Amino acid sequence: MRLTDKFGRAITDLRISITDRCNYKCIYCRTGNEGALYGDLPFEDYLRMARVLVSMGITKIRLTGGEPLLRKSVVDFVRELAQLRSPNGHREPLDIALTTNGHLLADLAQPLKTAGLSRVTVSMDAVDPDRFTRITRVPGGYDHVLAGIRSARRAGLWPLKVNCVLMRGFNEDQIIPFGMFAREEGVTVRFIEFMPLEEGRTWSPDTVVTLDEILARMAEYRPLIEIPHARSETARRYRFDDGIGEIGIIAPVSHPFCGHCSRIRITSDGKIRTCLFSVWDHDLHAQMQRGASDEELAEFIRGVVQKKEERHHIGEPDFVPASRTMVHIGG
Ligand code: SAM
């Protein structure tokens, strides 16, 4: 039976955070504390959760964190995930993706591809090395990330996306340079509106650089043509008028897409979250620890999915901050 919530949305997309540690301290994400708050689990536990969820209709798995490449054996984990098949006839291999800051990607791209990773998204918030360091608060990262992007492209981790969170006062002047970067490097650059999920609670509506603003700024550089996109896709897609280079805009604040949300998340400590903005999570790992069978886990998951929130309430008077910040959820 397909996994569907009470609003009729099919849940096909799983994000697993495999650690809440990170080697960067991006100003809009972390307060600068070093460690994990919640810790992580052995890979065999995530694998069992994934196996049960794939048997329930999950077709895409994205590994995230924290920084997922900090976990030793991540390549072996991808290899195990790539063996999972839905029992009811899905012959297609699972779509396995990874979101990373790219710092450790250069050496891992080819092994990850060989293990069965389909795609990678690299987060990068400036194309100027000094600005990049001011945002990540770790010196020397820019060259590592660029090398990671190029290595991923050589390895055939395709389509290759570069995600940039824009925050007013920090990097909105990077919009046009990122347009040039997309064209030069042959990657899709996706701008993400800043959401109230940061540790420092610096978000306000004014800090968000909106979709309309991004489009207007990019049009000063070159005309853009919208590419039709699937309803379930989070990003609106555009290509430049001469056909060289693609950008996307993920606009959860100014143009929410909750009505088509197909995602659930598992946090590094094994809790299910049904929305980034959930105010509670559901302890799947505790069910495993008390000895639940796969059927009982599936039942638990089905019950949790029924509680999936209809939409987020960012910017509304009744907005209640999420119970965890992005780095401890898994972006
Ligand atoms: N370390 C990995 C990385 O950098 O991609 C994975 C985890 S990171 C939390 C995932 C994504 O969430 C990154 O692209 C990051 O920029 C984004 N992110 C973090 N905080 C955010 C916020 N408050 N609003 C929007 N995106 C955010």
Short mmCIF file of C-alpha atoms and ligand atoms in Angstrom, two decimals:
data_model
loop_
_atom_site.label_atom_id
_atom_site.label_comp_id
_atom_site.label_asym_id
_atom_site.label_seq_id
_atom_site.Cartn_x
_atom_site.Cartn_y
_atom_site.Cartn_z
CA MET A 1 0.00 0.00 0.00
CA ARG A 2 1.34 3.44 -0.96
CA LEU A 3 2.41 5.67 1.88
CA THR A 4 -0.04 8.59 1.77
CA ASP A 5 -0.86 11.30 4.30
CA LYS A 6 -4.33 12.51 5.27
CA PHE A 7 -4.20 15.24 2.63
CA GLY A 8 -3.65 12.67 -0.11
CA ARG A 9 0.03 13.46 -0.64
CA ALA A 10 2.10 10.40 -1.61
CA ILE A 11 5.28 10.14 0.47
CA THR A 12 8.06 8.99 -1.85
CA ASP A 13 11.02 11.03 -0.71
CA LEU A 14 13.14 10.28 2.38
CA ARG A 15 15.96 12.38 3.80
CA ILE A 16 18.26 10.75 6.31
CA SER A 17 20.61 12.84 8.41
CA ILE A 18 23.56 10.60 9.21
CA THR A 19 25.22 13.01 11.64
CA ASP A 20 24.48 16.40 13.13
CA ARG A 21 28.17 17.27 13.31
CA CYS A 22 29.46 19.74 10.74
CA ASN A 23 32.92 20.96 9.78
CA TYR A 24 31.56 24.38 8.73
CA LYS A 25 29.93 27.00 10.93
CA CYS A 26 27.89 28.94 8.38
CA ILE A 27 26.77 32.20 9.94
CA TYR A 28 23.12 31.74 8.98
CA CYS A 29 22.99 28.16 10.27
CA ARG A 30 25.20 27.64 13.32
CA THR A 31 25.97 29.75 16.34
CA GLY A 32 29.50 28.42 16.06
CA ASN A 33 29.28 25.61 18.60
CA GLU A 34 31.46 22.70 17.65
CA GLY A 35 29.68 19.51 18.35
CA ALA A 36 26.59 17.47 17.79
CA LEU A 37 23.58 17.91 20.04
CA TYR A 38 21.89 14.63 19.30
CA GLY A 39 24.63 12.29 17.99
CA ASP A 40 24.21 9.62 15.35
CA LEU A 41 23.44 5.93 14.95
CA PRO A 42 25.27 2.93 13.48
CA PHE A 43 24.66 2.69 9.73
CA GLU A 44 22.89 -0.66 10.15
CA ASP A 45 20.09 1.15 12.04
CA TYR A 46 19.55 3.70 9.25
CA LEU A 47 19.71 0.86 6.76
CA ARG A 48 16.91 -1.02 8.46
CA MET A 49 14.76 2.13 8.60
CA ALA A 50 15.45 2.74 4.90
CA ARG A 51 14.64 -0.86 3.99
CA VAL A 52 11.26 -0.67 5.72
CA LEU A 53 10.49 2.69 4.12
CA VAL A 54 11.50 1.52 0.64
CA SER A 55 9.14 -1.42 1.08
CA MET A 56 6.42 1.20 1.73
CA GLY A 57 7.00 3.16 -1.49
CA ILE A 58 9.98 5.46 -0.90
CA THR A 59 11.78 5.85 -4.23
CA LYS A 60 14.29 8.62 -3.41
CA ILE A 61 16.71 8.81 -0.52
CA ARG A 62 18.85 11.86 0.17
CA LEU A 63 21.67 11.64 2.70
CA THR A 64 22.33 14.82 4.61
CA GLY A 65 23.42 16.16 7.97
CA GLY A 66 25.25 17.99 9.63
CA GLU A 67 27.91 17.13 7.11
CA PRO A 68 27.33 13.58 5.84
CA LEU A 69 30.87 13.14 4.47
CA LEU A 70 32.24 13.38 8.02
CA ARG A 71 30.91 9.87 8.62
CA LYS A 72 33.52 7.21 7.95
CA SER A 73 32.06 4.34 5.92
CA VAL A 74 29.56 6.59 4.13
CA VAL A 75 30.65 4.92 0.86
CA ASP A 76 29.83 1.46 2.25
CA PHE A 77 26.48 2.75 3.46
CA VAL A 78 25.63 4.04 -0.03
CA ARG A 79 26.59 0.64 -1.46
CA GLU A 80 24.17 -1.08 0.94
CA LEU A 81 21.38 1.40 0.17
CA ALA A 82 21.85 0.84 -3.55
CA GLN A 83 20.94 -2.84 -3.03
CA LEU A 84 17.49 -2.00 -1.63
CA ARG A 85 14.53 -2.79 -3.88
CA SER A 86 10.83 -2.33 -3.33
CA PRO A 87 9.20 -5.77 -3.06
CA ASN A 88 6.22 -4.86 -5.24
CA GLY A 89 7.89 -4.82 -8.57
CA HIS A 90 9.89 -1.57 -8.68
CA ARG A 91 12.70 -2.51 -11.00
CA GLU A 92 14.11 0.98 -11.06
CA PRO A 93 17.11 1.37 -8.76
CA LEU A 94 16.59 3.73 -5.85
CA ASP A 95 17.48 7.34 -6.56
CA ILE A 96 20.18 8.04 -3.97
CA ALA A 97 21.34 11.63 -3.56
CA LEU A 98 23.61 13.45 -1.14
CA THR A 99 23.72 17.03 0.14
CA THR A 100 27.17 18.13 1.22
CA ASN A 101 29.20 21.26 1.80
CA GLY A 102 31.71 19.69 -0.61
CA HIS A 103 34.76 20.16 1.62
CA LEU A 104 35.64 16.44 1.55
CA LEU A 105 34.05 15.61 -1.79
CA ALA A 106 37.07 15.69 -4.12
CA ASP A 107 38.40 12.30 -2.98
CA LEU A 108 35.00 10.73 -2.33
CA ALA A 109 33.07 11.59 -5.50
CA GLN A 110 34.26 8.64 -7.59
CA PRO A 111 34.00 6.03 -4.79
CA LEU A 112 30.48 7.29 -4.01
CA LYS A 113 29.47 7.07 -7.66
CA THR A 114 30.90 3.56 -7.94
CA ALA A 115 29.00 2.57 -4.79
CA GLY A 116 25.69 3.64 -6.37
CA LEU A 117 25.17 7.32 -5.54
CA SER A 118 23.06 8.93 -8.27
CA ARG A 119 23.42 12.64 -7.64
CA VAL A 120 25.01 15.22 -5.42
CA THR A 121 24.04 18.70 -4.31
CA VAL A 122 26.82 20.94 -3.05
CA SER A 123 26.02 23.88 -0.80
CA MET A 124 28.01 27.00 -1.55
CA ASP A 125 26.99 30.50 -0.57
CA ALA A 126 29.57 32.67 -2.34
CA VAL A 127 31.78 32.37 -5.39
CA ASP A 128 34.32 34.75 -3.92
CA PRO A 129 36.87 32.92 -1.68
CA ASP A 130 37.05 35.64 1.01
CA ARG A 131 33.31 36.00 1.26
CA PHE A 132 33.02 32.22 1.33
CA THR A 133 35.31 32.08 4.36
CA ARG A 134 33.41 34.85 6.11
CA ILE A 135 30.21 32.82 5.71
CA THR A 136 31.55 29.35 6.58
CA ARG A 137 33.96 30.60 9.26
CA VAL A 138 36.52 27.98 8.21
CA PRO A 139 39.61 29.21 6.35
CA GLY A 140 40.64 27.76 3.02
CA GLY A 141 37.43 25.94 2.23
CA TYR A 142 36.65 27.51 -1.13
CA ASP A 143 39.31 25.64 -3.10
CA HIS A 144 38.30 22.32 -1.53
CA VAL A 145 34.66 22.87 -2.48
CA LEU A 146 35.49 23.88 -6.03
CA ALA A 147 37.69 20.79 -6.38
CA GLY A 148 34.80 18.72 -4.96
CA ILE A 149 32.37 20.11 -7.53
CA ARG A 150 34.74 19.39 -10.41
CA SER A 151 35.49 15.91 -9.11
CA ALA A 152 31.76 15.14 -8.84
CA ARG A 153 31.27 16.25 -12.43
CA ARG A 154 34.13 14.06 -13.63
CA ALA A 155 32.68 11.11 -11.70
CA GLY A 156 29.34 11.53 -13.50
CA LEU A 157 27.32 12.51 -10.43
CA TRP A 158 24.78 14.21 -12.62
CA PRO A 159 22.79 16.50 -12.64
CA LEU A 160 25.09 18.45 -10.36
CA LYS A 161 23.38 21.13 -8.32
CA VAL A 162 24.94 23.91 -6.28
CA ASN A 163 22.67 25.35 -3.60
CA CYS A 164 23.11 28.92 -2.38
CA VAL A 165 21.15 30.29 0.56
CA LEU A 166 20.77 34.03 0.16
CA MET A 167 20.64 36.21 3.22
CA ARG A 168 20.28 39.94 2.99
CA GLY A 169 23.38 41.83 3.97
CA PHE A 170 25.64 38.80 3.49
CA ASN A 171 25.55 37.54 -0.05
CA GLU A 172 22.75 38.95 -2.20
CA ASP A 173 25.47 40.59 -4.32
CA GLN A 174 26.51 37.04 -5.33
CA ILE A 175 23.40 36.48 -7.51
CA ILE A 176 24.96 37.54 -10.82
CA PRO A 177 28.38 35.97 -10.05
CA PHE A 178 26.51 32.70 -9.41
CA GLY A 179 24.75 33.06 -12.78
CA MET A 180 28.20 33.29 -14.39
CA PHE A 181 29.42 30.36 -12.30
CA ALA A 182 26.52 28.18 -13.50
CA ARG A 183 27.45 28.90 -17.10
CA GLU A 184 31.18 28.42 -16.66
CA GLU A 185 31.09 25.27 -14.53
CA GLY A 186 28.10 23.63 -16.24
CA VAL A 187 26.21 23.18 -12.96
CA THR A 188 22.67 24.13 -11.97
CA VAL A 189 22.82 26.84 -9.32
CA ARG A 190 19.78 26.93 -7.07
CA PHE A 191 19.07 29.88 -4.83
CA ILE A 192 17.23 29.07 -1.62
CA GLU A 193 15.21 31.57 0.37
CA PHE A 194 16.46 31.82 3.95
CA MET A 195 14.09 30.08 6.38
CA PRO A 196 13.70 30.55 10.16
CA LEU A 197 15.66 27.40 11.02
CA GLU A 198 18.93 28.91 12.20
CA GLU A 199 20.47 28.47 15.64
CA GLY A 200 21.00 32.19 16.20
CA ARG A 201 17.38 33.19 15.55
CA THR A 202 18.44 36.02 13.24
CA TRP A 203 15.65 35.43 10.72
CA SER A 204 13.12 38.14 9.98
CA PRO A 205 11.09 38.68 6.80
CA ASP A 206 13.58 41.40 5.81
CA THR A 207 16.49 38.96 5.74
CA VAL A 208 14.85 36.91 2.96
CA VAL A 209 15.96 37.62 -0.60
CA THR A 210 12.85 36.57 -2.49
CA LEU A 211 12.30 34.76 -5.77
CA ASP A 212 11.06 37.96 -7.45
CA GLU A 213 14.12 39.84 -6.33
CA ILE A 214 16.50 37.11 -7.52
CA LEU A 215 14.84 37.02 -10.95
CA ALA A 216 14.97 40.80 -11.28
CA ARG A 217 18.64 40.91 -10.33
CA MET A 218 19.59 38.05 -12.68
CA ALA A 219 17.69 39.67 -15.56
CA GLU A 220 20.11 42.62 -15.30
CA TYR A 221 22.80 40.14 -16.37
CA ARG A 222 20.98 38.05 -19.01
CA PRO A 223 17.36 37.25 -19.88
CA LEU A 224 15.97 34.06 -18.33
CA ILE A 225 13.38 31.68 -19.74
CA GLU A 226 11.32 29.56 -17.36
CA ILE A 227 11.55 25.78 -17.86
CA PRO A 228 8.35 23.85 -17.06
CA HIS A 229 8.85 21.85 -13.86
CA ALA A 230 7.10 18.90 -12.24
CA ARG A 231 4.60 19.96 -9.55
CA SER A 232 6.45 17.99 -6.89
CA GLU A 233 9.76 19.72 -7.71
CA THR A 234 10.78 22.21 -5.05
CA ALA A 235 12.67 24.49 -7.44
CA ARG A 236 11.38 26.71 -10.21
CA ARG A 237 13.80 26.33 -13.10
CA TYR A 238 15.13 28.84 -15.61
CA ARG A 239 17.65 28.76 -18.44
CA PHE A 240 19.53 31.67 -19.92
CA ASP A 241 18.28 32.94 -23.29
CA ASP A 242 21.29 31.55 -25.19
CA GLY A 243 20.74 28.04 -23.77
CA ILE A 244 23.94 28.06 -21.72
CA GLY A 245 23.45 27.57 -17.99
CA GLU A 246 20.50 26.80 -15.75
CA ILE A 247 19.43 28.26 -12.44
CA GLY A 248 16.70 27.27 -10.01
CA ILE A 249 14.96 29.09 -7.19
CA ILE A 250 13.58 27.33 -4.12
CA ALA A 251 11.14 29.76 -2.57
CA PRO A 252 9.51 28.17 0.49
CA VAL A 253 8.91 31.58 2.06
CA SER A 254 7.48 33.68 -0.79
CA HIS A 255 5.99 30.80 -2.85
CA PRO A 256 5.37 27.83 -0.51
CA PHE A 257 5.02 24.38 -2.10
CA CYS A 258 3.71 22.41 0.89
CA GLY A 259 0.68 21.20 -1.09
CA HIS A 260 2.99 19.00 -3.17
CA CYS A 261 5.34 17.92 -0.39
CA SER A 262 6.36 14.27 -0.75
CA ARG A 263 9.04 14.24 1.98
CA ILE A 264 9.69 12.86 5.40
CA ARG A 265 12.95 13.04 7.30
CA ILE A 266 14.88 10.87 9.70
CA THR A 267 17.15 12.78 12.07
CA SER A 268 20.63 11.55 12.97
CA ASP A 269 19.25 10.16 16.24
CA GLY A 270 16.55 8.19 14.48
CA LYS A 271 13.45 10.37 14.85
CA ILE A 272 10.96 10.91 12.06
CA ARG A 273 10.09 14.49 11.19
CA THR A 274 7.14 15.08 8.94
CA CYS A 275 7.99 18.73 8.20
CA LEU A 276 11.04 20.96 8.58
CA PHE A 277 8.86 23.09 10.84
CA SER A 278 7.48 20.29 13.00
CA VAL A 279 7.33 21.09 16.68
CA TRP A 280 7.77 17.44 17.62
CA ASP A 281 9.44 14.33 16.24
CA HIS A 282 8.54 10.63 16.37
CA ASP A 283 11.05 8.20 17.80
CA LEU A 284 11.48 5.41 15.26
CA HIS A 285 14.75 4.29 16.78
CA ALA A 286 13.09 3.78 20.17
CA GLN A 287 10.65 1.41 18.44
CA MET A 288 13.60 -0.56 17.09
CA GLN A 289 15.25 -0.66 20.47
CA ARG A 290 12.16 -2.09 22.11
CA GLY A 291 12.32 -4.94 19.57
CA ALA A 292 9.61 -3.94 17.05
CA SER A 293 9.35 -6.16 13.96
CA ASP A 294 9.53 -4.65 10.46
CA GLU A 295 5.73 -4.85 10.24
CA GLU A 296 5.39 -2.95 13.52
CA LEU A 297 7.84 -0.31 12.31
CA ALA A 298 5.79 0.07 9.12
CA GLU A 299 2.63 0.48 11.21
CA PHE A 300 4.34 3.11 13.35
CA ILE A 301 5.52 4.99 10.24
CA ARG A 302 2.04 4.87 8.71
CA GLY A 303 0.60 6.43 11.88
CA VAL A 304 3.27 9.15 11.93
CA VAL A 305 2.70 10.06 8.28
CA GLN A 306 -0.98 10.65 9.07
CA LYS A 307 0.18 13.46 11.35
CA LYS A 308 2.11 15.25 8.61
CA GLU A 309 1.44 18.99 8.81
CA GLU A 310 -0.63 20.53 6.03
CA ARG A 311 1.78 23.45 5.58
CA HIS A 312 4.26 25.68 7.35
CA HIS A 313 3.30 29.03 8.85
CA ILE A 314 6.44 31.08 8.19
CA GLY A 315 5.79 34.80 8.53
CA GLU A 316 2.29 34.32 10.02
CA PRO A 317 1.36 35.58 13.50
CA ASP A 318 0.78 31.99 14.71
CA PHE A 319 4.23 30.76 13.55
CA VAL A 320 5.86 28.54 16.18
CA PRO A 321 9.59 27.90 15.65
CA ALA A 322 10.56 24.34 14.78
CA SER A 323 11.73 22.17 17.67
CA ARG A 324 15.16 21.75 16.02
CA THR A 325 17.36 23.91 13.85
CA MET A 326 18.37 22.92 10.31
CA VAL A 327 21.76 21.44 11.22
CA HIS A 328 20.07 19.13 13.75
CA ILE A 329 17.23 18.16 11.40
CA GLY A 330 19.11 17.50 8.18
CA GLY A 331 18.52 19.94 5.33
N1 SAM B 1 26.35 20.01 5.40
C1 SAM B 1 25.55 19.75 4.25
C2 SAM B 1 25.50 20.95 3.35
O1 SAM B 1 26.13 21.97 3.66
O2 SAM B 1 24.85 20.88 2.31
C3 SAM B 1 24.15 19.25 4.53
C4 SAM B 1 23.38 19.90 5.64
S1 SAM B 1 22.94 21.60 5.40
C5 SAM B 1 21.99 21.89 6.87
C6 SAM B 1 21.75 21.45 4.11
C7 SAM B 1 21.33 22.71 3.43
O3 SAM B 1 20.51 23.49 4.27
C8 SAM B 1 22.46 23.61 2.98
O4 SAM B 1 22.30 23.91 1.62
C9 SAM B 1 22.26 24.85 3.80
O5 SAM B 1 22.69 25.99 3.14
C10 SAM B 1 20.77 24.83 4.00
N2 SAM B 1 20.31 25.65 5.12
C11 SAM B 1 20.78 25.68 6.38
N3 SAM B 1 20.10 26.55 7.12
C12 SAM B 1 19.16 27.09 6.33
C13 SAM B 1 18.13 28.06 6.52
N4 SAM B 1 17.94 28.65 7.71
N5 SAM B 1 17.34 28.37 5.47
C14 SAM B 1 17.53 27.77 4.27
N6 SAM B 1 18.47 26.85 4.03
C15 SAM B 1 19.28 26.51 5.04
#
